[in-house]
Coordinates of N, CA and C in Angstrom, one line a residue:
E261 N -17.3 -1.4 23.8 CA -17.2 -2.6 24.3 C -15.9 -3.4 23.7
R262 N -15.4 -4.4 24.4 CA -14.2 -5.1 24.0 C -14.6 -5.9 22.6
V263 N -13.5 -5.8 21.8 CA -13.8 -6.5 20.5 C -13.0 -7.8 20.4
T264 N -13.5 -8.9 19.7 CA -12.9 -10.1 19.6 C -12.0 -9.9 18.1
L265 N -10.7 -10.1 18.2 CA -9.9 -10.1 17.0 C -9.6 -11.5 16.5
S266 N -10.1 -12.0 15.5 CA -9.8 -13.1 14.9 C -8.4 -13.3 14.2
A267 N -7.9 -12.1 13.9 CA -6.6 -12.2 13.3 C -5.5 -12.4 14.3
A268 N -5.7 -12.0 15.5 CA -4.7 -11.9 16.6 C -5.1 -12.6 17.8
P269 N -5.0 -14.0 17.9 CA -5.7 -14.6 19.2 C -4.7 -14.0 20.3
G270 N -5.4 -13.8 21.5 CA -4.8 -13.2 22.6 C -4.4 -11.8 22.6
A271 N -4.8 -11.1 21.5 CA -4.7 -9.7 21.5 C -5.8 -9.0 22.3
R272 N -5.5 -7.8 22.8 CA -6.4 -7.1 23.7 C -6.6 -5.7 23.1
A273 N -7.8 -5.2 23.1 CA -8.2 -3.8 22.8 C -7.5 -2.9 23.7
L274 N -6.9 -1.8 23.1 CA -6.3 -0.7 23.9 C -7.4 0.1 24.6
R275 N -7.1 0.6 25.8 CA -8.0 1.4 26.5 C -7.2 2.9 26.2
L276 N -8.1 3.8 25.5 CA -7.7 4.9 25.2 C -7.9 6.1 26.0
G277 N -8.7 5.9 27.0 CA -8.9 6.9 28.1 C -9.9 8.0 27.6
Q278 N -10.5 7.6 26.6 CA -11.5 8.7 26.0 C -12.9 7.8 25.8
P279 N -14.0 8.6 25.9 CA -15.3 8.0 25.7 C -15.5 7.4 24.2
P280 N -16.2 6.3 24.1 CA -16.2 5.7 22.8 C -17.0 6.7 21.9
V281 N -16.7 6.6 20.6 CA -17.3 7.6 19.6 C -17.8 6.4 18.5
P282 N -19.1 6.0 18.6 CA -19.5 4.9 17.8 C -19.5 5.2 16.3
E283 N -19.6 6.2 15.7 CA -19.4 6.6 14.4 C -18.1 6.8 13.8
L284 N -17.1 6.9 14.7 CA -15.7 7.3 14.3 C -15.2 6.2 13.4
P285 N -14.9 6.5 12.1 CA -14.4 5.5 11.2 C -13.1 5.0 11.6
I286 N -12.6 3.8 11.4 CA -11.5 3.2 11.6 C -10.7 2.8 10.4
W287 N -9.6 3.4 10.1 CA -8.8 3.2 8.9 C -7.5 2.4 9.5
V288 N -7.2 1.6 8.7 CA -6.1 0.7 9.0 C -5.0 0.6 7.7
A289 N -3.8 1.0 7.9 CA -2.7 0.7 6.9 C -2.1 -0.5 7.2
A290 N -2.2 -1.5 6.2 CA -2.0 -2.9 6.3 C -1.5 -3.4 5.0
S291 N -0.4 -4.3 5.0 CA 0.0 -5.0 3.7 C 0.2 -6.5 4.0
G292 N 0.3 -6.8 5.3 CA 0.6 -8.1 5.7 C -0.6 -8.9 6.0
E293 N -0.5 -10.4 5.9 CA -1.7 -11.3 6.0 C -2.5 -11.0 7.3
R294 N -1.8 -11.0 8.5 CA -2.5 -10.8 9.7 C -3.1 -9.4 9.8
T295 N -2.3 -8.3 9.4 CA -3.0 -7.1 9.6 C -4.2 -6.9 8.6
I296 N -3.9 -7.5 7.5 CA -5.3 -7.4 6.6 C -6.3 -8.0 7.2
Q297 N -6.3 -9.1 8.1 CA -7.4 -9.7 8.7 C -8.0 -8.7 9.6
V298 N -7.2 -8.0 10.2 CA -7.6 -6.9 11.1 C -8.5 -5.9 10.4
V299 N -8.1 -5.6 9.0 CA -8.9 -4.7 8.2 C -10.3 -5.4 8.1
A300 N -10.3 -6.6 7.7 CA -11.6 -7.3 7.4 C -12.4 -7.4 8.7
D301 N -11.8 -7.5 9.8 CA -12.6 -7.6 11.0 C -13.2 -6.0 11.6
L302 N -12.3 -5.1 11.4 CA -12.7 -3.8 12.1 C -12.8 -2.7 11.2
A303 N -12.0 -2.7 10.2 CA -11.9 -1.4 9.5 C -12.9 -0.8 8.6
D304 N -13.1 0.5 8.5 CA -13.9 1.0 7.6 C -13.2 1.4 6.4
G305 N -11.9 1.9 6.5 CA -11.0 2.1 5.4 C -9.6 1.4 5.3
W306 N -9.0 1.1 4.3 CA -7.8 0.3 4.1 C -6.9 1.1 3.3
C307 N -5.7 1.4 3.9 CA -4.5 2.0 3.2 C -3.5 1.1 3.0
P308 N -3.5 0.3 1.9 CA -2.3 -0.8 1.6 C -1.2 0.1 1.0
L309 N 0.0 -0.4 1.3 CA 1.3 0.2 0.7 C 2.1 -1.0 0.2
Y310 N 2.7 -0.8 -0.9 CA 3.6 -1.7 -1.7 C 2.8 -3.0 -2.0
L311 N 1.5 -2.8 -2.3 CA 0.8 -4.0 -3.0 C 0.5 -3.7 -4.4
R312 N 0.7 -4.5 -5.3 CA 0.4 -4.3 -6.6 C -1.1 -4.0 -6.8
R313 N -1.5 -3.4 -8.0 CA -2.9 -3.2 -8.0 C -3.7 -4.4 -8.2
D314 N -3.4 -5.4 -9.0 CA -4.1 -6.6 -9.0 C -4.3 -7.3 -7.7
R315 N -3.2 -7.2 -6.8 CA -3.4 -7.8 -5.6 C -4.1 -7.1 -4.6
I316 N -4.2 -5.8 -4.8 CA -5.3 -4.8 -4.0 C -6.5 -5.5 -4.2
R317 N -6.9 -5.4 -5.7 CA -8.1 -6.0 -6.0 C -8.7 -7.2 -5.4
E318 N -7.7 -8.2 -5.6 CA -7.9 -9.6 -5.1 C -8.1 -9.5 -3.5
L319 N -7.5 -8.8 -2.8 CA -7.5 -8.8 -1.3 C -8.8 -8.1 -1.0
A320 N -9.2 -6.9 -1.6 CA -10.3 -6.1 -1.3 C -11.7 -7.1 -1.6
A321 N -11.6 -7.9 -2.5 CA -12.7 -8.7 -2.9 C -12.8 -9.9 -1.8
G322 N -11.7 -10.2 -1.3 CA -11.6 -11.2 -0.2 C -12.1 -10.7 1.0
I323 N -11.8 -9.5 1.3 CA -12.3 -8.8 2.5 C -13.8 -8.5 2.3
A324 N -14.2 -8.2 1.2 CA -15.6 -7.9 1.1 C -16.4 -9.1 1.3
G325 N -15.8 -10.2 1.0 CA -16.5 -11.5 1.1 C -16.6 -11.9 2.6
Q326 N -15.9 -11.3 3.4 CA -15.9 -11.6 4.8 C -16.8 -10.7 5.7
R327 N -17.4 -9.8 5.0 CA -18.2 -8.6 5.6 C -19.7 -8.8 5.2
P328 N -20.4 -8.2 5.8 CA -21.9 -8.1 5.5 C -21.8 -6.8 4.5
P329 N -22.7 -6.9 3.5 CA -22.9 -5.9 2.4 C -23.0 -4.4 3.0
T330 N -23.7 -4.4 4.2 CA -23.8 -3.2 4.8 C -22.7 -2.5 5.6
R331 N -21.5 -3.2 5.4 CA -20.3 -2.8 5.8 C -19.2 -2.7 4.8
P332 N -19.4 -1.7 3.9 CA -18.4 -1.5 2.7 C -17.1 -1.2 3.2
L333 N -16.1 -1.5 2.5 CA -14.7 -1.0 2.9 C -14.2 0.1 1.9
T334 N -13.7 1.1 2.3 CA -13.2 2.2 1.4 C -11.7 1.9 1.4
V335 N -11.1 1.8 0.1 CA -9.7 1.5 -0.2 C -9.1 2.8 -0.8
A336 N -8.0 3.3 0.1 CA -7.2 4.4 -0.4 C -5.7 4.0 -0.5
A337 N -5.3 4.1 -1.8 CA -4.0 3.8 -2.0 C -3.5 4.4 -3.3
G338 N -2.2 4.4 -3.5 CA -1.6 5.0 -4.8 C -0.1 5.0 -4.7
P339 N 0.5 5.4 -5.8 CA 2.0 5.4 -5.8 C 2.6 6.6 -5.2
F340 N 3.9 6.4 -4.9 CA 4.9 7.5 -4.7 C 4.9 8.3 -5.9
T341 N 4.8 9.6 -5.9 CA 4.6 10.4 -7.1 C 5.6 11.5 -7.3
V342 N 6.3 11.7 -8.3 CA 7.1 12.7 -8.7 C 6.8 13.3 -10.0
V343 N 6.5 14.6 -10.0 CA 6.3 15.4 -11.3 C 7.4 16.2 -11.4
D344 N 8.1 16.1 -12.7 CA 9.1 16.9 -13.2 C 9.3 16.6 -14.6
P345 N 9.2 17.8 -15.4 CA 9.4 17.6 -16.9 C 10.6 16.9 -17.3
D346 N 11.5 16.9 -16.5 CA 12.7 16.1 -16.8 C 12.7 14.9 -16.3
I347 N 12.5 13.7 -17.2 CA 12.2 12.5 -16.8 C 13.3 11.8 -16.0
T348 N 14.5 12.1 -16.4 CA 15.6 11.7 -15.6 C 15.6 12.1 -14.1
V349 N 15.2 13.3 -13.8 CA 15.1 13.8 -12.5 C 14.0 13.1 -11.8
A350 N 12.9 13.0 -12.6 CA 11.7 12.4 -11.8 C 12.0 10.9 -11.5
R351 N 12.7 10.2 -12.6 CA 13.0 8.8 -12.3 C 13.9 8.5 -11.0
A352 N 15.0 9.4 -11.1 CA 15.8 9.4 -10.0 C 15.2 9.5 -8.6
A353 N 14.3 10.5 -8.5 CA 13.7 10.7 -7.2 C 12.8 9.5 -6.9
A354 N 12.0 9.0 -7.9 CA 11.2 7.8 -7.6 C 12.0 6.6 -7.1
A355 N 13.1 6.5 -7.9 CA 14.0 5.3 -7.5 C 14.6 5.5 -6.2
H356 N 15.0 6.6 -5.8 CA 15.6 6.9 -4.5 C 14.5 6.5 -3.4
C357 N 13.3 7.0 -3.5 CA 12.5 6.7 -2.5 C 12.1 5.1 -2.6
T358 N 12.0 4.4 -3.6 CA 11.8 3.0 -3.7 C 13.0 2.3 -3.0
A359 N 14.2 2.7 -3.4 CA 15.5 2.1 -2.9 C 15.4 2.3 -1.4
T360 N 15.1 3.4 -0.8 CA 15.1 3.5 0.6 C 14.1 2.7 1.4
Y361 N 12.8 2.5 0.7 CA 11.7 1.8 1.5 C 12.3 0.2 1.4
L362 N 12.8 -0.2 0.3 CA 13.1 -1.5 0.2 C 14.5 -1.9 0.6
G363 N 15.4 -0.9 0.9 CA 16.6 -1.3 1.3 C 17.1 -0.7 2.6
A364 N 16.4 0.2 3.3 CA 17.0 0.8 4.5 C 15.8 0.8 5.5
M365 N 14.5 0.4 5.3 CA 13.7 0.5 6.3 C 13.1 -0.8 6.8
G366 N 14.0 -1.8 7.1 CA 13.7 -2.9 7.7 C 13.4 -4.1 6.7
D367 N 12.7 -5.0 7.1 CA 12.3 -6.3 6.2 C 10.9 -6.4 5.7
I368 N 10.0 -5.5 6.3 CA 8.6 -5.7 6.0 C 8.2 -5.4 4.6
Y369 N 8.6 -4.1 4.0 CA 8.5 -3.8 2.7 C 9.0 -4.8 1.7
P370 N 10.3 -5.0 1.8 CA 10.9 -5.9 1.0 C 10.2 -7.3 1.0
R371 N 9.8 -7.9 2.1 CA 9.2 -9.1 2.1 C 7.8 -9.0 1.3
V372 N 6.9 -8.0 1.6 CA 5.8 -7.9 1.0 C 5.9 -7.8 -0.6
V373 N 6.8 -7.0 -1.0 CA 7.0 -6.9 -2.5 C 7.6 -8.2 -3.0
A374 N 8.4 -8.9 -2.4 CA 9.1 -10.1 -2.9 C 8.0 -11.2 -3.0
D375 N 7.1 -11.1 -1.9 CA 6.0 -12.2 -1.9 C 5.0 -12.0 -3.1
Q376 N 5.2 -10.8 -3.8 CA 4.3 -10.7 -4.9 C 5.1 -11.0 -6.2
G377 N 5.9 -11.9 -6.2 CA 6.7 -12.2 -7.4 C 7.9 -11.3 -7.8
L378 N 8.3 -10.5 -7.0 CA 9.2 -9.5 -7.4 C 10.5 -9.6 -6.6
G379 N 10.9 -10.8 -6.1 CA 11.9 -11.1 -5.1 C 13.4 -10.8 -5.8
A380 N 13.6 -11.2 -7.2 CA 14.7 -10.9 -7.7 C 15.0 -9.3 -7.9
Q381 N 13.9 -8.7 -8.1 CA 14.2 -7.1 -8.3 C 14.4 -6.6 -6.9
V382 N 13.7 -6.9 -6.0 CA 14.1 -6.5 -4.6 C 15.5 -6.8 -4.2
D383 N 15.9 -8.0 -4.6 CA 17.3 -8.4 -4.2 C 18.3 -7.4 -5.0
L384 N 18.0 -7.1 -6.2 CA 18.8 -6.2 -6.9 C 18.8 -4.6 -6.4
V385 N 17.8 -4.2 -5.9 CA 17.7 -2.9 -5.2 C 18.4 -3.0 -3.9
R386 N 18.3 -3.9 -3.1 CA 18.9 -4.0 -1.8 C 20.5 -4.2 -2.1
A387 N 20.9 -4.8 -3.1 CA 22.2 -4.9 -3.4 C 23.1 -3.6 -3.9
S388 N 22.2 -3.0 -4.5 CA 22.7 -1.9 -5.4 C 22.3 -0.4 -4.7
R389 N 21.2 -0.4 -3.8 CA 20.8 0.9 -3.1 C 20.2 1.7 -4.1
T390 N 19.9 1.2 -5.3 CA 19.3 1.9 -6.3 C 18.3 1.1 -7.1
V391 N 17.6 1.6 -8.1 CA 16.6 0.8 -8.9 C 17.2 0.7 -10.3
P392 N 18.0 -0.4 -10.5 CA 18.6 -0.6 -11.9 C 17.7 -0.9 -12.8
P393 N 17.8 -0.6 -14.3 CA 16.9 -0.9 -15.2 C 16.3 -2.5 -15.2
E394 N 17.0 -3.5 -14.7 CA 16.5 -4.7 -14.6 C 15.3 -4.8 -13.5
A395 N 15.3 -3.7 -12.6 CA 14.2 -3.8 -11.5 C 13.2 -2.6 -11.9
Q396 N 13.0 -2.2 -13.1 CA 12.2 -1.1 -13.6 C 10.7 -1.5 -13.2
I397 N 10.3 -2.7 -13.2 CA 9.0 -3.0 -12.8 C 8.6 -2.5 -11.4
L398 N 9.5 -2.4 -10.5 CA 9.1 -1.9 -9.3 C 8.7 -0.5 -9.3
L399 N 9.4 0.5 -10.1 CA 9.0 1.7 -10.4 C 7.5 1.7 -11.1
D400 N 7.5 0.8 -12.0 CA 6.0 0.7 -12.9 C 5.0 0.5 -11.9
E401 N 5.3 -0.4 -10.9 CA 4.1 -0.9 -10.2 C 3.7 0.1 -8.9
F402 N 4.8 0.8 -8.4 CA 4.6 1.4 -7.2 C 4.9 2.9 -7.3
T403 N 5.2 3.4 -8.3 CA 5.5 5.0 -8.4 C 4.7 5.4 -9.7
A404 N 4.6 6.8 -9.7 CA 4.2 7.4 -10.9 C 5.2 8.7 -11.0
Y405 N 5.7 8.9 -12.1 CA 6.7 9.8 -12.2 C 6.9 10.4 -13.6
G406 N 7.4 11.5 -14.0 CA 7.4 12.2 -15.2 C 6.8 13.5 -15.3
S407 N 6.4 13.9 -16.5 CA 5.6 15.2 -16.6 C 4.3 15.1 -16.1
A408 N 3.6 16.3 -15.9 CA 2.3 16.2 -15.3 C 1.4 15.3 -15.9
E409 N 1.5 15.4 -17.4 CA 0.5 14.7 -18.2 C 0.8 13.2 -18.0
A410 N 2.0 12.6 -18.0 CA 2.4 11.4 -17.8 C 2.0 10.8 -16.5
V411 N 2.1 11.7 -15.4 CA 1.7 11.3 -14.1 C 0.2 11.1 -14.1
Q412 N -0.5 12.1 -14.7 CA -1.9 12.0 -14.7 C -2.5 10.7 -15.3
E413 N -1.9 10.3 -16.3 CA -2.1 9.0 -17.0 C -1.9 7.8 -16.1
Q414 N -0.8 7.9 -15.5 CA -0.4 6.8 -14.6 C -1.4 6.7 -13.3
L415 N -1.8 7.9 -12.7 CA -2.8 7.7 -11.7 C -4.1 7.3 -12.1
E416 N -4.4 7.5 -13.3 CA -5.7 7.0 -13.9 C -5.8 5.4 -13.6
E417 N -4.6 4.8 -13.9 CA -4.6 3.3 -13.4 C -5.0 3.0 -12.1
W418 N -4.6 3.8 -11.2 CA -4.8 3.5 -9.7 C -6.3 3.9 -9.6
D419 N -6.9 4.9 -10.3 CA -8.3 5.4 -10.1 C -9.1 4.2 -10.4
K420 N -8.7 3.3 -11.4 CA -9.6 2.0 -11.6 C -9.5 0.9 -10.7
T421 N -8.6 1.0 -9.7 CA -8.4 0.1 -8.7 C -8.9 0.3 -7.4
V422 N -8.9 1.5 -7.0 CA -9.2 1.8 -5.4 C -10.2 3.0 -5.4
D423 N -10.8 3.1 -4.3 CA -12.0 4.0 -4.1 C -11.3 5.5 -4.1
V424 N -10.2 5.7 -3.4 CA -9.5 7.0 -3.3 C -8.0 6.8 -3.7
T425 N -7.7 7.6 -4.8 CA -6.3 7.4 -5.2 C -5.5 8.4 -4.3
S426 N -4.5 7.9 -3.6 CA -3.7 8.8 -2.8 C -2.3 8.9 -3.4
V427 N -1.5 10.0 -3.3 CA -0.2 10.0 -3.8 C 0.7 10.2 -2.5
G428 N 1.9 9.5 -2.6 CA 2.9 9.5 -1.8 C 3.9 10.4 -2.3
L429 N 4.3 11.3 -1.4 CA 5.4 12.4 -2.0 C 6.8 11.9 -1.3
P430 N 7.7 11.5 -2.1 CA 9.0 11.1 -1.5 C 9.8 12.0 -0.8

């Protein structure tokens, strides 16, 4: 049946040319305000990217407040992850990935990150095409890197925030 989308007035459901599958879960990758409302309205699972862990918790609680308790939301998120015993190599790979997302992939990710109080750091990355020491918080928030043991400890912080910790590979 057609769905009413409160997040996007005037939007229409897509015709997929396939018969409906009532139990098919819907997962949405969303970090923006309007797309997060689509998550609240329709999704069974949510895959946010470039949201700080405290922001994920806050938004997930808001989404849960808009849904009946019988419709729980599964949150799957995590950092870009690099395991290398040489911390310099690991940081360089994590920094390259971060600089690419924030400096060369349009304005969505820089805007999402900047809106979380990290605008000055995003500007530094966009200007230098790398992650200078003054922008280290970006790596601390959105990546896990170092030795296997160090990365495991960093991933445990994500385990406390989300239902499913996923790792991105740069």
